[in-house]
Amino acid sequence: MAAHYRFPYLRILALTQSAYKMKGSLCFKNNLVFPKHQICRFCSSSDTETRPWQLMSGVCVERYPVISQTHNSIEEEFKEMCNMVEFESSVLSDHEIQVRKDRDRMKKRKEGELEEEAGDDGEVMTALDLEDIALEKLKQFQAAPRETSADQENDTKSINRKLADKLVLLVKEKIGDKTLWILPQGYRDTGESMREAAERVLNACTIENRMKVKFVGNAPVGVYKYKYPEDIQHKIGAQGAKIFFFKAKLMQGDFMQRPDVGISEYKWVTREELDSHLIKGYSDTIKSFILPVSL
Amino acid sequence: MGVCNHTKLYVCALHPSRGIFTGVGGLAFRASQSLQAEPPKKKKKTDPKQEQLRQHRYLKRLKKLQYKMGKAELKPVEEMRVDRALLDESRKRDLPEIPPEEQERRALLLKRWSKFKFAQHVAETRLIEGAIKAQEKALNELRTESEELYQQAIKTDNSLFPLEGVGPTHTPAIDGFDKKVIDGEYVDVTRQYR
């Protein structure tokens, strides 16, 4: 590759040609080189002008965490230290004072110093008794478990799985000749704004009134572009599609799939599980606007 | 040196921002600062008795109002001050002194904690910046497609606020728990002041 060139830019040209080994990665026009991953107005075929992009709206429905995250080791250590320091710098509470008094009274009674007072028949409730009663009552209370049955069965359709994490709704749809896991998406109708399109898309997927979401703002949070293959481009007359994502928070209910829509399956997945379901470029785009619960 | 047209005085270059003429002009006319002030207002001669009467009437009116409202209840000024009963010597805990190894361990733990927290903060900031960039990119793309859609997208969403949310708890809600049957009645003893 160390060929001599009269003009240094031609050498750079040759190097870029070898570097970009992708098929059709460069286009030449008027002795200028453009890498094809940039929008290139000059790289159109001679019979058509630049084709437009189709607009689609995608919806990212998130189920926010229901329980708090577990502490990692340093957080546990620090918590314990904080509790110790707080205990050391505290003073005795009324309850502890009462316990102390009761203890002294018991001791005195045993040693026979204290006389039996009238009406005092030894059945007085001490502070420790009260404490024991309170603890008994606490034991009777059963809190709901942090790990649910959905966790144990690994039921990915359930909304009660991974309560400490954020869950995102994914659907399986047929795109071209492949079935892929994607966020629910649909084309924008004429006269709609992108957010209205997103709301319509979501309502089309699910049975009415089963899921209550709150869309967060009118602006899209991310965009994903994909170019159609050449034959589809000719057929549809568009270069590709731009999907604008909108975020929605799940307030109530669950996703109930409509049987007539082109969705074959759905899942509620965590941010870590996204990579295993989605294609790389799509996954990277989505992860930029889905923030993790803990780092 | 500039010339002020209507006064035909020279504005001295030594005071360019104030424009005050303090030098000797062509007319040997000195303008001092006090000339720029308004002449003082004339003082009205008030009858001291009248003044007193007026004051007296005003105070009487106020007192009448106060009487109608009733006696003022003095609100306690809650300061960041420890309750007297807690400062008593009998309340002090009798704990052994913290050994130096324990003190050392605590100091080192604090250092590790601050490092951990800072790293967390940096990571959070990066994520947020990434999210902001993604949104900006999306808005730019939308703008290249259609200005109208872009304008619709950047409108404020008035239905977003007030936004309510229930935060995460340690354990999830119990299925079928009847909220009306709350064990533990209480009487609210918070003092209300007028």
XYZ file of C-alpha atoms in Angstrom:
489
model
C 0.000 0.000 0.000
C 3.032 2.256 0.147
C 2.607 3.358 -3.411
C 3.859 6.693 -4.510
C 1.315 9.249 -5.399
C 1.934 12.623 -6.846
C -0.793 14.146 -4.770
C -0.996 13.121 -1.113
C -4.789 13.200 -1.003
C -4.960 10.405 -3.531
C -2.901 8.245 -1.197
C -5.418 8.936 1.585
C -8.138 7.983 -0.891
C -6.514 4.642 -1.519
C -6.142 4.002 2.202
C -9.799 4.783 2.877
C -10.820 2.464 0.094
C -9.012 -0.378 1.736
C -10.232 0.584 5.195
C -13.896 0.639 4.251
C -14.302 -2.965 3.245
C -18.076 -2.830 3.563
C -20.051 -3.424 0.432
C -20.996 -0.215 -1.275
C -19.522 1.770 1.550
C -18.168 4.581 -0.555
C -19.714 6.558 -3.281
C -17.795 8.588 -5.752
C -19.162 11.672 -7.385
C -17.208 14.481 -8.969
C -13.951 13.011 -7.670
C -15.162 13.371 -4.094
C -15.491 10.509 -1.647
C -18.239 10.172 0.921
C -18.590 7.346 3.423
C -22.041 5.976 2.893
C -23.177 5.956 6.508
C -23.643 9.706 6.273
C -26.724 11.025 4.512
C -25.350 11.599 1.073
C -27.385 13.728 -1.285
C -25.015 12.987 -4.104
C -25.260 9.228 -3.849
C -28.606 8.726 -5.463
C -29.111 6.601 -8.482
C -29.541 8.511 -11.672
C -33.211 7.718 -12.324
C -34.736 8.843 -8.994
C -34.224 11.894 -6.875
C -33.645 11.530 -3.108
C -36.402 9.417 -1.677
C -38.131 10.596 1.488
C -37.979 8.870 4.854
C -41.051 7.327 6.395
C -41.860 8.513 9.909
C -42.760 6.101 12.647
C -43.460 6.482 16.344
C -42.181 4.020 18.879
C -43.358 3.743 22.488
C -41.145 2.847 25.426
C -43.493 1.809 28.246
C -41.659 1.525 31.568
C -42.851 -0.129 34.736
C -40.982 1.708 37.487
C -39.505 -0.216 40.431
C -41.925 -1.232 43.174
C -39.368 -2.091 45.862
C -36.012 -0.633 46.779
C -32.751 -2.085 45.557
C -30.674 -4.310 47.842
C -27.550 -2.707 49.237
C -24.150 -3.744 47.980
C -21.331 -4.567 50.426
C -19.951 -1.065 50.903
C -23.438 0.363 51.386
C -24.150 -2.264 54.061
C -20.884 -1.516 55.833
C -21.516 2.197 55.772
C -25.070 1.770 56.984
C -23.878 -0.254 59.948
C -21.231 2.311 60.790
C -23.782 5.121 60.605
C -26.087 3.254 62.968
C -23.245 2.662 65.438
C -22.184 6.303 65.377
C -25.761 7.410 65.875
C -26.200 5.077 68.813
C -22.985 6.265 70.434
C -23.874 9.918 70.174
C -27.445 9.438 71.395
C -28.867 9.789 74.914
C -31.199 7.415 76.721
C -34.789 7.447 75.566
C -37.815 7.484 77.889
C -38.352 3.796 77.290
C -34.770 2.939 78.295
C -35.062 5.122 81.399
C -38.212 3.239 82.366
C -36.501 -0.113 81.825
C -33.695 1.018 84.107
C -36.104 2.178 86.792
C -38.042 -1.089 86.626
C -34.829 -3.037 86.957
C -33.787 -1.053 90.037
C -37.225 -1.492 91.563
C -37.104 -5.236 91.018
C -33.698 -5.387 92.639
C -34.863 -3.406 95.647
C -37.942 -5.560 96.052
C -35.847 -8.701 96.006
C -33.571 -7.319 98.639
C -36.646 -6.512 100.646
C -36.022 -2.786 100.828
C -39.138 -1.689 99.063
C -42.414 -2.215 100.910
C -45.449 -3.472 99.120
C -47.464 -0.395 98.416
C -51.182 -0.459 98.812
C -52.810 -1.446 95.602
C -49.494 -2.547 94.123
C -49.917 -6.295 93.774
C -46.895 -6.950 91.592
C -48.933 -7.217 88.417
C -47.725 -3.917 87.091
C -46.704 -3.936 83.483
C -43.008 -3.216 83.178
C -41.480 -1.494 80.198
C -39.867 -4.741 79.086
C -43.259 -6.423 79.078
C -44.551 -3.725 76.782
C -41.576 -4.225 74.520
C -42.199 -7.962 74.337
C -45.847 -7.441 73.511
C -44.908 -5.057 70.720
C -42.374 -7.513 69.281
C -44.951 -10.312 69.356
C -47.369 -8.171 67.423
C -44.667 -7.365 64.876
C -43.910 -11.060 64.353
C -47.545 -11.693 63.540
C -47.376 -9.265 60.632
C -46.372 -10.958 57.387
C -44.964 -8.659 54.765
C -45.218 -9.610 51.100
C -42.052 -11.286 49.833
C -39.569 -9.286 47.790
C -39.032 -12.172 45.409
C -42.362 -13.032 43.876
C -43.574 -16.212 42.249
C -42.982 -14.597 38.866
C -39.313 -14.260 39.799
C -39.042 -17.924 40.702
C -40.732 -19.123 37.531
C -38.963 -16.468 35.453
C -42.220 -15.504 33.842
C -41.133 -12.756 31.445
C -44.712 -11.841 30.574
C -45.456 -10.946 34.173
C -45.265 -7.429 35.500
C -44.474 -8.680 38.997
C -41.057 -9.963 38.067
C -37.919 -8.098 39.211
C -39.747 -5.619 41.408
C -36.546 -3.745 42.238
C -35.785 -2.995 38.573
C -37.386 -1.024 35.792
C -39.204 -3.163 33.213
C -39.619 -2.180 29.561
C -42.252 -3.574 27.216
C -40.940 -5.404 24.141
C -43.041 -6.911 21.373
C -42.165 -9.395 18.664
C -43.143 -8.203 15.207
C -42.505 -9.234 11.634
C -40.308 -6.689 9.857
C -39.665 -7.502 6.235
C -38.823 -11.182 6.267
C -37.552 -11.367 9.844
C -39.355 -11.423 13.174
C -37.622 -9.158 15.631
C -38.063 -7.986 19.200
C -38.737 -4.251 19.135
C -40.489 -1.537 21.080
C -44.081 -1.142 19.869
C -43.992 1.028 16.762
C -46.238 2.191 13.952
C -46.349 4.596 11.045
C -47.528 8.124 11.498
C -50.823 8.987 9.819
C -51.236 12.290 7.999
C -52.303 15.116 10.266
C -50.983 13.503 13.429
C -48.191 14.778 15.588
C -45.536 12.248 16.508
C -46.812 11.946 20.064
C -50.388 11.363 18.917
C -49.071 8.664 16.624
C -47.293 7.065 19.592
C -50.489 7.104 21.671
C -52.449 5.558 18.819
C -49.809 2.870 18.323
C -49.973 1.891 21.980
C -53.762 1.845 22.058
C -53.784 -0.326 18.964
C -51.579 -2.936 20.628
C -53.493 -3.373 23.838
C -57.089 -4.048 24.792
C -58.901 -0.908 25.833
C -58.746 0.293 29.450
C -56.440 -2.492 30.560
C -53.327 -0.383 30.793
C -53.020 3.181 31.993
C -49.888 5.041 30.947
C -48.693 8.605 31.211
C -46.693 9.946 28.298
C -43.784 12.096 29.332
C -43.768 15.213 27.217
C -44.364 16.009 23.580
C -40.771 15.604 22.447
C -39.243 12.313 21.309
C -36.461 10.891 23.460
C -34.528 9.091 20.764
C -34.440 8.244 17.076
C -33.515 5.131 15.124
C -33.047 5.179 11.370
C -32.978 2.188 9.169
C -32.645 2.010 5.434
C -34.805 -0.344 3.450
C -33.105 -2.731 1.020
C -33.105 -1.586 -2.607
C -36.091 -3.587 -3.809
C -38.277 -2.388 -0.923
C -37.083 1.151 -1.568
C -38.371 0.862 -5.136
C -41.613 -0.726 -4.013
C -42.504 1.687 -1.241
C -40.795 4.714 -2.695
C -39.063 5.681 0.501
C -35.453 5.452 1.494
C -36.103 4.030 4.898
C -37.832 4.736 8.145
C -37.059 7.000 11.068
C -38.520 5.781 14.331
C -39.019 8.458 16.996
C -39.369 7.023 20.487
C -41.643 8.379 23.178
C -41.478 7.476 26.824
C -44.498 6.434 28.825
C -44.758 5.509 32.479
C -47.027 2.629 33.388
C -49.425 3.923 36.032
C -51.886 1.059 36.386
C -52.847 -2.239 34.880
C -50.956 -4.565 32.615
C -50.413 -5.066 28.910
C -53.178 -7.145 27.373
C -52.336 -8.126 23.867
C -54.930 -7.617 21.163
C -55.258 -10.801 19.182
C -55.753 -9.192 15.774
C -52.594 -7.052 15.733
C -49.354 -8.241 14.134
C -47.702 -8.905 17.486
C -46.828 -12.538 18.016
C -45.432 -12.173 21.523
C -44.619 -9.641 24.229
C -42.240 -9.432 27.165
C -41.391 -7.176 30.067
C -37.601 -7.041 30.298
C -35.038 -5.243 32.403
C -32.379 -2.968 30.925
C -29.697 -5.655 31.289
C -31.794 -8.159 29.368
C -32.307 -5.804 26.422
C -29.036 -6.765 24.737
C -29.988 -10.389 24.443
C -33.256 -9.571 22.668
C -32.512 -6.633 20.385
C -30.136 -6.093 17.486
C -27.028 -4.147 18.416
C -27.681 -0.708 16.843
C -31.255 -0.643 18.074
C -30.250 -1.750 21.544
C -27.604 0.979 21.832
C -30.081 3.650 20.780
C -32.655 2.514 23.282
C -30.233 2.132 26.170
C -29.268 5.790 25.861
C -32.708 6.907 27.022
C -33.577 4.092 29.375
C -31.655 4.985 32.502
C -30.829 2.192 34.943
C -32.243 2.206 38.454
C -28.898 1.730 40.170
C -25.389 1.969 38.813
C -13.300 66.004 23.989
C -16.864 66.085 22.842
C -19.215 68.991 22.372
C -22.651 68.892 23.896
C -24.833 70.680 21.364
C -27.637 72.311 23.231
C -25.549 73.595 26.089
C -22.542 74.370 23.997
C -20.333 73.328 26.850
C -17.305 71.178 26.595
C -17.620 67.784 28.214
C -14.333 67.084 29.858
C -12.532 64.000 28.584
C -11.358 63.190 32.095
C -14.928 62.162 33.040
C -16.196 60.542 29.865
C -18.845 58.338 31.468
C -20.304 60.895 33.821
C -20.355 63.770 31.414
C -19.919 66.237 34.258
C -18.335 69.441 33.367
C -15.933 70.508 36.033
C -13.368 72.407 34.067
C -13.306 75.956 33.024
C -15.406 76.434 29.943
C -15.386 79.152 27.410
C -17.846 81.151 29.420
C -15.913 80.569 32.663
C -19.081 78.979 33.934
C -18.721 76.275 36.579
C -21.470 73.721 36.834
C -21.435 71.909 40.131
C -23.235 68.712 41.010
C -25.885 70.302 43.127
C -27.268 72.144 40.124
C -28.488 68.891 38.736
C -30.689 68.288 41.772
C -34.344 69.256 42.181
C -34.985 72.104 44.614
C -36.208 70.723 47.961
C -39.975 70.558 48.676
C -41.517 73.140 50.957
C -42.357 71.856 54.398
C -45.995 72.261 55.402
C -46.471 73.741 58.840
C -48.515 71.239 60.811
C -50.167 72.079 64.040
C -48.589 69.805 66.686
C -51.936 69.360 68.440
C -53.611 68.282 65.232
C -50.787 65.845 64.628
C -51.185 64.407 68.114
C -54.945 64.055 67.708
C -54.484 62.267 64.423
C -52.011 59.820 65.966
C -54.305 59.215 68.929
C -57.268 58.417 66.673
C -55.183 56.028 64.589
C -53.950 54.107 67.639
C -57.475 53.880 69.026
C -58.704 52.402 65.777
C -55.959 49.781 65.848
C -56.672 48.858 69.468
C -60.349 48.414 68.685
C -59.469 46.019 65.880
C -57.148 44.056 68.133
C -59.807 43.780 70.807
C -62.239 42.422 68.243
C -59.756 39.790 67.086
C -59.094 38.564 70.594
C -55.916 37.936 72.526
C -52.949 36.865 70.464
C -51.819 33.318 71.118
C -48.084 33.248 71.334
C -46.642 30.660 68.947
C -43.588 28.885 70.200
C -40.516 29.570 68.140
C -39.238 26.138 67.290
C -35.534 26.426 67.116
C -32.881 23.872 66.445
C -32.421 23.427 70.134
C -32.327 20.296 72.212
C -35.091 19.669 74.720
C -33.966 20.546 78.281
C -34.953 17.162 79.665
C -32.570 15.400 77.320
C -29.539 17.360 78.504
C -29.788 15.820 81.951
C -26.730 13.919 83.211
C -28.812 10.857 84.098
C -29.564 10.425 80.407
C -25.979 9.934 79.342
C -24.972 6.533 78.047
C -22.162 4.709 79.717
C -20.157 3.352 76.801
C -16.513 2.332 76.614
C -14.159 4.462 74.571
C -13.777 3.563 70.923
C -10.474 1.715 70.358
C -8.014 3.208 67.850
C -8.397 0.247 65.450
C -12.108 0.944 65.236
C -11.487 4.639 64.685
C -9.021 3.772 61.926
C -11.501 1.416 60.300
C -14.171 4.093 60.344
C -11.901 6.715 58.821
C -10.882 4.371 56.010
C -14.494 3.375 55.420
C -15.466 7.023 55.064
C -12.783 7.471 52.425
C -13.937 4.457 50.483
C -17.509 5.661 50.750
C -16.729 9.092 49.360
C -14.881 7.482 46.433
C -17.795 5.182 45.774
C -20.322 7.997 45.913
C -18.280 10.203 43.627
C -17.939 7.430 41.068
C -21.685 6.938 41.252
C -22.267 10.642 40.687
C -19.966 10.711 37.673
C -21.675 7.705 36.142
C -25.119 9.220 36.736
C -24.099 12.506 35.148
C -22.755 10.654 32.098
C -25.991 8.731 31.683
C -28.087 11.864 31.963
C -25.902 13.674 29.447
C -26.259 10.718 27.093
C -30.028 10.860 27.414
C -30.067 14.594 26.719
C -27.885 14.089 23.641
C -30.156 11.358 22.352
C -33.153 13.650 22.683
C -31.368 16.508 20.933
C -30.406 14.197 18.106
C -34.009 13.050 17.787
C -35.280 16.627 17.708
C -32.729 17.586 15.050
C -33.766 14.652 12.900
C -37.407 15.593 13.310
C -36.618 19.149 12.314
C -34.923 18.027 9.091
C -38.049 16.061 8.295
C -40.725 18.599 9.089
C -40.692 21.987 10.787
C -44.351 21.656 11.757
C -43.818 18.367 13.567
C -40.816 19.832 15.318
C -42.825 22.804 16.551
C -45.488 20.456 17.852
C -42.854 18.384 19.605
C -41.256 21.276 21.467
C -44.552 22.579 22.847
C -44.895 22.342 26.620
C -47.144 19.541 27.755
C -49.527 21.106 30.281
C -51.084 17.798 31.224
C -47.759 16.474 32.536
C -47.850 18.341 35.860
C -49.003 17.872 38.610
C -47.245 14.534 38.416
C -47.842 12.052 41.217
C -45.912 8.929 41.924
C -45.589 6.368 44.677
C -41.987 5.660 45.582
C -40.463 2.217 46.063
C -40.962 0.571 49.454
C -38.927 -2.167 51.092
C -41.573 -4.812 50.464
C -44.336 -4.809 47.826
C -47.983 -4.200 48.667
C -49.816 -7.176 50.145
C -52.408 -8.658 47.815
C -55.908 -8.245 49.101
C -54.986 -6.085 52.065
C -57.993 -4.112 53.176
C -56.868 -0.530 53.599
C -59.897 0.413 55.642
C -59.055 -1.983 58.454
C -56.053 -0.119 59.824
C -54.776 -1.508 63.079
C -53.646 1.315 65.259
C -55.971 4.212 65.860
C -54.409 7.463 66.783
C -55.448 10.879 67.938
C -53.773 13.766 66.176
C -52.318 16.008 68.891
C -50.596 18.574 66.693
C -51.160 22.008 68.131
C -52.930 24.425 65.862
C -52.127 28.093 66.202
C -54.096 30.952 64.783
